[in-house]
mmCIF file of C-alpha atoms in Angstrom:
data_model
loop_
_atom_site.group_PDB
_atom_site.id
_atom_site.type_symbol
_atom_site.label_atom_id
_atom_site.label_comp_id
_atom_site.label_asym_id
_atom_site.label_seq_id
_atom_site.Cartn_x
_atom_site.Cartn_y
_atom_site.Cartn_z
ATOM 1 C CA MET A 1 106.819 111.257 106.129
ATOM 2 C CA GLN A 2 109.645 108.780 105.545
ATOM 3 C CA THR A 3 111.449 107.576 108.670
ATOM 4 C CA ASP A 4 114.727 109.267 107.767
ATOM 5 C CA SER A 5 113.192 112.611 106.720
ATOM 6 C CA LEU A 6 113.653 114.366 110.066
ATOM 7 C CA SER A 7 117.360 113.550 110.331
ATOM 8 C CA HIS A 8 117.866 114.686 106.744
ATOM 9 C CA LEU A 9 116.058 117.966 107.448
ATOM 10 C CA VAL A 10 118.177 118.547 110.552
ATOM 11 C CA ALA A 11 121.346 117.996 108.518
ATOM 12 C CA PHE A 12 120.063 120.341 105.790
ATOM 13 C CA ALA A 13 119.237 123.113 108.281
ATOM 14 C CA CYS A 14 122.626 122.793 109.968
ATOM 15 C CA VAL A 15 124.514 123.043 106.651
ATOM 16 C CA ALA A 16 122.405 126.072 105.729
ATOM 17 C CA ARG A 17 123.177 127.761 109.052
ATOM 18 C CA HIS A 18 126.940 127.304 108.664
ATOM 19 C CA SER A 19 127.153 127.432 104.843
ATOM 20 C CA SER A 20 129.573 124.529 105.305
ATOM 21 C CA PHE A 21 129.238 120.748 105.312
ATOM 22 C CA ARG A 22 132.362 120.378 107.453
ATOM 23 C CA GLN A 23 131.210 122.795 110.150
ATOM 24 C CA ALA A 24 127.773 121.202 110.163
ATOM 25 C CA SER A 25 129.308 117.751 110.624
ATOM 26 C CA ALA A 26 131.329 119.051 113.594
ATOM 27 C CA GLU A 27 128.196 120.469 115.266
ATOM 28 C CA LEU A 28 126.172 117.320 114.659
ATOM 29 C CA GLY A 29 128.995 114.997 115.703
ATOM 30 C CA LEU A 30 128.839 113.169 112.375
ATOM 31 C CA SER A 31 131.284 112.517 109.575
ATOM 32 C CA PRO A 32 131.159 114.961 106.620
ATOM 33 C CA SER A 33 130.215 112.058 104.351
ATOM 34 C CA ALA A 34 127.195 111.226 106.549
ATOM 35 C CA VAL A 35 125.956 114.836 106.407
ATOM 36 C CA SER A 36 126.498 114.959 102.643
ATOM 37 C CA TYR A 37 124.621 111.654 102.255
ATOM 38 C CA ALA A 38 121.668 113.031 104.255
ATOM 39 C CA VAL A 39 121.436 116.199 102.159
ATOM 40 C CA ARG A 40 121.760 114.268 98.889
ATOM 41 C CA GLY A 41 118.992 111.931 100.043
ATOM 42 C CA LEU A 42 116.721 114.880 100.787
ATOM 43 C CA GLU A 43 117.472 116.488 97.413
ATOM 44 C CA LYS A 44 116.780 113.206 95.633
ATOM 45 C CA ARG A 45 113.461 112.783 97.407
ATOM 46 C CA LEU A 46 112.362 116.372 96.687
ATOM 47 C CA GLY A 47 113.697 116.375 93.140
ATOM 48 C CA VAL A 48 115.418 119.763 93.532
ATOM 49 C CA SER A 49 118.867 121.082 94.410
ATOM 50 C CA LEU A 50 118.920 122.759 97.811
ATOM 51 C CA PHE A 51 122.485 124.103 97.683
ATOM 52 C CA ASN A 52 124.763 125.715 95.153
ATOM 53 C CA ARG A 53 128.098 123.975 95.700
ATOM 54 C CA THR A 54 131.527 125.100 94.559
ATOM 55 C CA THR A 55 134.986 124.144 95.787
ATOM 56 C CA ARG A 56 135.011 127.265 97.978
ATOM 57 C CA SER A 57 131.435 127.945 99.019
ATOM 58 C CA VAL A 58 128.038 126.471 99.813
ATOM 59 C CA SER A 59 124.899 128.604 99.435
ATOM 60 C CA LEU A 60 121.170 127.979 99.374
ATOM 61 C CA THR A 61 119.246 127.817 96.125
ATOM 62 C CA VAL A 62 115.851 129.510 95.862
ATOM 63 C CA ALA A 63 114.219 126.170 96.695
ATOM 64 C CA GLY A 64 116.601 125.716 99.613
ATOM 65 C CA ARG A 65 115.737 129.127 101.095
ATOM 66 C CA TYR A 66 112.025 128.389 100.782
ATOM 67 C CA LEU A 67 112.368 125.011 102.493
ATOM 68 C CA LEU A 68 114.475 126.431 105.331
ATOM 69 C CA GLU A 69 111.930 129.183 106.056
ATOM 70 C CA ARG A 70 109.103 126.647 106.207
ATOM 71 C CA ILE A 71 110.789 124.036 108.402
ATOM 72 C CA ARG A 72 112.730 126.254 110.817
ATOM 73 C CA PRO A 73 109.828 126.773 113.305
ATOM 74 C CA ALA A 74 108.946 123.069 113.233
ATOM 75 C CA LEU A 75 112.546 121.996 113.858
ATOM 76 C CA ARG A 76 112.749 124.402 116.787
ATOM 77 C CA ASP A 77 109.597 122.888 118.298
ATOM 78 C CA VAL A 78 110.947 119.355 117.838
ATOM 79 C CA SER A 79 114.267 120.298 119.448
ATOM 80 C CA GLU A 80 112.534 121.832 122.463
ATOM 81 C CA ALA A 81 110.280 118.797 122.865
ATOM 82 C CA LEU A 82 113.215 116.396 122.765
ATOM 83 C CA ASP A 83 115.127 118.500 125.274
ATOM 84 C CA GLN A 84 112.153 118.238 127.621
ATOM 85 C CA MET A 85 112.262 114.455 127.278
ATOM 86 C CA ASP A 86 115.630 114.501 129.030
ATOM 87 C CA ALA A 87 113.699 115.057 132.248
ATOM 88 C CA PHE A 88 112.318 111.533 131.830
ATOM 89 C CA GLN A 89 115.826 110.127 131.468
ATOM 90 C CA ALA A 90 117.369 111.061 134.791
ATOM 91 C CA THR A 91 119.313 107.806 134.821
ATOM 92 C CA ARG A 92 120.965 105.961 131.971
ATOM 93 C CA SER A 93 119.822 102.358 131.967
ATOM 94 C CA GLY A 94 118.761 99.497 129.742
ATOM 95 C CA THR A 95 120.622 97.125 127.428
ATOM 96 C CA LEU A 96 123.075 98.383 124.827
ATOM 97 C CA ARG A 97 123.707 96.008 121.894
ATOM 98 C CA ILE A 98 126.723 96.746 119.682
ATOM 99 C CA ASN A 99 128.050 94.796 116.695
ATOM 100 C CA THR A 100 131.786 95.249 116.116
ATOM 101 C CA SER A 101 134.606 93.922 114.021
ATOM 102 C CA ARG A 102 137.021 91.638 115.841
ATOM 103 C CA ALA A 103 139.691 94.350 115.779
ATOM 104 C CA ALA A 104 137.341 96.916 117.312
ATOM 105 C CA ALA A 105 136.261 94.458 120.004
ATOM 106 C CA TYR A 106 139.856 93.676 120.969
ATOM 107 C CA LEU A 107 141.467 97.104 120.614
ATOM 108 C CA LEU A 108 138.669 99.469 121.589
ATOM 109 C CA VAL A 109 135.729 97.834 123.326
ATOM 110 C CA ALA A 110 137.528 95.400 125.655
ATOM 111 C CA PRO A 111 139.755 98.078 127.285
ATOM 112 C CA LEU A 112 136.849 100.535 127.559
ATOM 113 C CA LEU A 113 134.091 98.263 128.820
ATOM 114 C CA PRO A 114 135.201 97.818 132.485
ATOM 115 C CA HIS A 115 135.313 101.612 132.962
ATOM 116 C CA PHE A 116 131.955 102.044 131.236
ATOM 117 C CA LEU A 117 130.235 99.404 133.374
ATOM 118 C CA ALA A 118 131.682 100.926 136.544
ATOM 119 C CA ALA A 119 130.431 104.384 135.554
ATOM 120 C CA TYR A 120 126.935 103.184 134.560
ATOM 121 C CA PRO A 121 125.870 100.304 136.828
ATOM 122 C CA ASP A 122 122.305 100.259 135.430
ATOM 123 C CA ILE A 123 123.399 99.631 131.837
ATOM 124 C CA HIS A 124 123.759 96.100 130.460
ATOM 125 C CA VAL A 125 125.984 95.609 127.412
ATOM 126 C CA GLU A 126 125.961 92.934 124.706
ATOM 127 C CA ILE A 127 128.909 92.918 122.282
ATOM 128 C CA VAL A 128 128.907 90.678 119.199
ATOM 129 C CA HIS A 129 131.929 90.695 116.900
ATOM 130 C CA GLU A 130 131.588 89.685 113.264
ATOM 131 C CA GLU A 131 133.872 90.304 110.315
ATOM 132 C CA GLY A 132 131.416 90.417 107.440
ATOM 133 C CA PRO A 133 128.838 93.117 106.641
ATOM 134 C CA VAL A 134 125.908 93.146 109.078
ATOM 135 C CA ASP A 135 122.515 94.849 108.862
ATOM 136 C CA ILE A 136 122.512 96.166 112.425
ATOM 137 C CA VAL A 137 118.876 97.298 112.224
ATOM 138 C CA ALA A 138 117.556 93.917 111.080
ATOM 139 C CA ALA A 139 119.759 92.144 113.631
ATOM 140 C CA GLY A 140 118.502 94.294 116.502
ATOM 141 C CA PHE A 141 121.687 96.184 117.361
ATOM 142 C CA ASP A 142 121.770 99.762 118.616
ATOM 143 C CA ALA A 143 125.044 100.480 116.822
ATOM 144 C CA GLY A 144 128.020 99.022 114.989
ATOM 145 C CA ILE A 145 131.747 99.757 115.131
ATOM 146 C CA ARG A 146 134.013 99.423 112.093
ATOM 147 C CA LEU A 147 136.936 101.197 110.473
ATOM 148 C CA GLU A 148 135.730 104.239 108.538
ATOM 149 C CA GLY A 149 135.889 102.619 105.108
ATOM 150 C CA ASP A 150 133.599 99.776 106.235
ATOM 151 C CA VAL A 151 130.703 101.920 107.516
ATOM 152 C CA PRO A 152 127.491 101.637 105.415
ATOM 153 C CA ASP A 153 126.667 104.852 103.553
ATOM 154 C CA ASP A 154 123.131 105.070 104.917
ATOM 155 C CA MET A 155 124.231 105.218 108.561
ATOM 156 C CA MET A 156 125.047 108.150 110.811
ATOM 157 C CA ALA A 157 128.646 107.764 111.996
ATOM 158 C CA VAL A 158 130.894 109.370 114.610
ATOM 159 C CA SER A 159 134.624 108.924 115.118
ATOM 160 C CA ILE A 160 135.395 107.367 118.495
ATOM 161 C CA ASN A 161 139.155 106.900 118.419
ATOM 162 C CA ARG A 162 142.368 108.042 116.801
ATOM 163 C CA SER A 163 143.782 106.930 113.469
ATOM 164 C CA GLN A 164 145.254 103.441 113.260
ATOM 165 C CA ARG A 165 148.647 102.577 111.772
ATOM 166 C CA LEU A 166 149.540 99.383 109.954
ATOM 167 C CA VAL A 167 153.022 98.243 110.945
ATOM 168 C CA ALA A 168 155.385 95.597 109.611
ATOM 169 C CA VAL A 169 156.934 93.697 112.533
ATOM 170 C CA ALA A 170 159.071 90.659 113.242
ATOM 171 C CA ALA A 171 160.757 89.042 116.219
ATOM 172 C CA PRO A 172 164.487 89.654 116.797
ATOM 173 C CA THR A 173 165.029 85.903 116.515
ATOM 174 C CA TYR A 174 163.621 85.918 112.976
ATOM 175 C CA LEU A 175 165.696 88.915 111.918
ATOM 176 C CA ARG A 176 168.960 87.659 113.392
ATOM 177 C CA GLY A 177 171.277 86.791 110.529
ATOM 178 C CA GLY A 178 168.516 87.244 107.970
ATOM 179 C CA MET A 179 168.298 89.212 104.748
ATOM 180 C CA ALA A 180 168.091 93.001 104.843
ATOM 181 C CA LEU A 181 164.667 94.598 104.764
ATOM 182 C CA LYS A 182 165.042 98.198 103.587
ATOM 183 C CA HIS A 183 162.285 98.456 100.972
ATOM 184 C CA PRO A 184 158.808 96.863 100.773
ATOM 185 C CA ARG A 185 159.903 94.829 97.739
ATOM 186 C CA ASP A 186 162.485 93.112 99.960
ATOM 187 C CA LEU A 187 159.536 91.284 101.532
ATOM 188 C CA MET A 188 159.504 89.011 98.475
ATOM 189 C CA LYS A 189 162.603 87.354 99.951
ATOM 190 C CA HIS A 190 161.058 86.869 103.393
ATOM 191 C CA GLU A 191 158.582 84.570 105.087
ATOM 192 C CA CYS A 192 155.405 86.638 105.542
ATOM 193 C CA ILE A 193 152.432 85.826 107.759
ATOM 194 C CA ARG A 194 149.373 86.737 105.727
ATOM 195 C CA TYR A 195 145.875 87.782 106.799
ATOM 196 C CA ARG A 196 142.669 86.606 105.130
ATOM 197 C CA PHE A 197 139.512 88.766 105.054
ATOM 198 C CA PRO A 198 136.121 87.195 105.915
ATOM 199 C CA ASN A 199 135.213 87.133 102.212
ATOM 200 C CA GLY A 200 138.238 84.918 101.557
ATOM 201 C CA ARG A 201 140.404 87.601 99.963
ATOM 202 C CA VAL A 202 144.071 87.705 100.967
ATOM 203 C CA PRO A 203 145.053 91.362 100.503
ATOM 204 C CA LYS A 204 148.299 92.660 99.156
ATOM 205 C CA TRP A 205 150.320 94.651 101.663
ATOM 206 C CA GLU A 206 149.846 98.356 100.953
ATOM 207 C CA PHE A 207 152.643 100.797 101.778
ATOM 208 C CA ALA A 208 152.914 104.566 101.448
ATOM 209 C CA ARG A 209 155.738 107.089 101.697
ATOM 210 C CA GLY A 210 154.968 110.666 100.749
ATOM 211 C CA ASP A 211 153.091 110.580 97.456
ATOM 212 C CA THR A 212 154.342 107.082 96.627
ATOM 213 C CA ARG A 213 151.926 104.164 97.001
ATOM 214 C CA LEU A 214 153.082 100.569 96.664
ATOM 215 C CA GLU A 215 151.334 97.187 96.867
ATOM 216 C CA VAL A 216 153.281 93.987 97.473
ATOM 217 C CA ASP A 217 151.764 90.531 96.975
ATOM 218 C CA VAL A 218 153.890 88.973 99.694
ATOM 219 C CA PRO A 219 154.816 85.281 99.849
ATOM 220 C CA GLY A 220 153.998 83.188 102.881
ATOM 221 C CA ARG A 221 153.245 79.641 103.931
ATOM 222 C CA VAL A 222 150.828 80.687 106.688
ATOM 223 C CA THR A 223 147.528 82.532 106.134
ATOM 224 C CA LEU A 224 145.270 83.328 109.094
ATOM 225 C CA ASP A 225 141.873 84.985 109.533
ATOM 226 C CA ASP A 226 142.648 86.618 112.891
ATOM 227 C CA MET A 227 145.064 89.529 113.249
ATOM 228 C CA TYR A 228 145.826 88.732 116.888
ATOM 229 C CA THR A 229 146.977 85.247 115.864
ATOM 230 C CA VAL A 230 149.064 86.789 113.070
ATOM 231 C CA ALA A 231 150.825 88.907 115.702
ATOM 232 C CA ARG A 232 151.442 85.863 117.926
ATOM 233 C CA MET A 233 152.991 83.988 115.006
ATOM 234 C CA ALA A 234 155.350 86.901 114.431
ATOM 235 C CA LEU A 235 156.247 86.872 118.121
ATOM 236 C CA ALA A 236 157.141 83.190 117.799
ATOM 237 C CA GLY A 237 159.669 84.061 115.083
ATOM 238 C CA SER A 238 157.674 82.645 112.173
ATOM 239 C CA GLY A 239 158.134 85.642 109.877
ATOM 240 C CA VAL A 240 157.087 89.211 109.135
ATOM 241 C CA ALA A 241 153.559 90.370 110.026
ATOM 242 C CA PHE A 242 151.618 93.424 108.860
ATOM 243 C CA VAL A 243 149.120 94.334 111.582
ATOM 244 C CA LEU A 244 147.398 97.244 113.289
ATOM 245 C CA GLU A 245 149.926 98.802 115.635
ATOM 246 C CA ASP A 246 147.679 98.615 118.698
ATOM 247 C CA TYR A 247 147.749 94.806 118.484
ATOM 248 C CA VAL A 248 151.496 94.760 119.081
ATOM 249 C CA ARG A 249 152.270 98.023 120.902
ATOM 250 C CA PRO A 250 153.195 96.370 124.247
ATOM 251 C CA LEU A 251 155.397 93.831 122.436
ATOM 252 C CA LEU A 252 157.151 96.645 120.558
ATOM 253 C CA ASP A 253 157.665 98.614 123.768
ATOM 254 C CA GLU A 254 159.192 95.535 125.405
ATOM 255 C CA GLY A 255 161.472 94.853 122.432
ATOM 256 C CA ARG A 256 159.915 91.453 121.781
ATOM 257 C CA LEU A 257 158.936 92.626 118.300
ATOM 258 C CA VAL A 258 160.783 95.078 116.043
ATOM 259 C CA ARG A 259 159.295 97.677 113.688
ATOM 260 C CA LEU A 260 160.294 97.331 110.038
ATOM 261 C CA LEU A 261 159.951 99.738 107.106
ATOM 262 C CA GLU A 262 158.752 102.449 109.494
ATOM 263 C CA ASP A 263 158.709 105.240 106.917
ATOM 264 C CA TRP A 264 156.538 103.103 104.619
ATOM 265 C CA CYS A 265 153.820 102.125 107.110
ATOM 266 C CA PRO A 266 150.496 103.902 106.373
ATOM 267 C CA LEU A 267 147.942 105.529 108.637
ATOM 268 C CA LEU A 268 144.344 104.346 108.431
ATOM 269 C CA PRO A 269 141.218 106.199 109.585
ATOM 270 C CA GLY A 270 140.186 105.231 113.100
ATOM 271 C CA PHE A 271 137.131 103.324 114.262
ATOM 272 C CA MET A 272 133.687 104.794 113.663
ATOM 273 C CA LEU A 273 130.559 104.045 115.653
ATOM 274 C CA TYR A 274 127.506 104.087 113.410
ATOM 275 C CA TYR A 275 123.766 103.896 114.000
ATOM 276 C CA PRO A 276 120.507 104.414 112.056
ATOM 277 C CA GLY A 277 119.807 108.099 111.596
ATOM 278 C CA HIS A 278 116.033 107.702 111.642
ATOM 279 C CA SER A 279 115.876 106.879 115.361
ATOM 280 C CA ARG A 280 116.667 108.928 118.454
ATOM 281 C CA MET A 281 119.960 107.913 120.030
ATOM 282 C CA PRO A 282 119.438 105.930 123.268
ATOM 283 C CA PRO A 283 120.994 107.636 126.324
ATOM 284 C CA ALA A 284 123.113 104.531 126.970
ATOM 285 C CA LEU A 285 124.616 104.792 123.488
ATOM 286 C CA ARG A 286 125.336 108.505 123.945
ATOM 287 C CA ALA A 287 127.136 107.688 127.200
ATOM 288 C CA PHE A 288 129.207 105.006 125.464
ATOM 289 C CA ILE A 289 130.182 107.363 122.632
ATOM 290 C CA ASP A 290 131.178 110.127 125.050
ATOM 291 C CA MET A 291 133.388 107.792 127.079
ATOM 292 C CA ALA A 292 134.994 106.255 123.973
ATOM 293 C CA ARG A 293 135.837 109.663 122.540
ATOM 294 C CA ALA A 294 137.188 110.917 125.865
ATOM 295 C CA SER A 295 139.425 107.858 126.274
ATOM 296 C CA SER A 296 140.981 108.357 122.822
ATOM 297 C CA MET A 297 142.143 111.924 123.500
#
């Protein structure tokens, strides 16, 4: 049996029980795309379609019904055996290794970690932040944290915080006596503080209002590879920055930075914690996920 077969079978059985990928993802605590990926992987391996899919319904094929009848007793036995293993895990302990993006480390992990360590004194935590793609299995990590669009397709993923908003901001000193900024295209007349991705790409600034999407290739004499530093440059009055709102929320609340183009600033999916689906989740990781999700409510 392949190492990921059991997780794929569990996902298949859950979708069959609910006749819904979305409801199955909610029960499993995974993203709908992760459940869909697991079922597609199982279908590819078996060489048959297990579900009839339409825009309104999901139903088992003949092959799907046969497979479900054969595996249901075995899955029940596995579930009962794993539940019994909880008796051997009376305390959560060990070392938890998580690879995160810099933004996730600053905005999510750093505020959460003191509370987590206080709640679980027997758990040790190692956090490594990297901006490029990382094979967390090969590198020996229990999990990774990235924005939803950056999660590898072959990983199980759970949402652990709310959506993020990109905001255009500037210091009052920069705006005083400056040119009006009422539309994203007005940025072409301003000094913009640009951000560079780890792969070297400097992205255009993407705005959205209703059904309208707009990209602006903003000008700027300063390009930085750290969003926190971008925010500090804006605070110093060096120009307009386009950053995740949580980086600058206290500065906005204090009036030291000002929101610009508010009705054009888009929402992004929140951070996802992801891990290999072929292994049982360590109790320490489950505890971390539960606390992260509770703190985001």
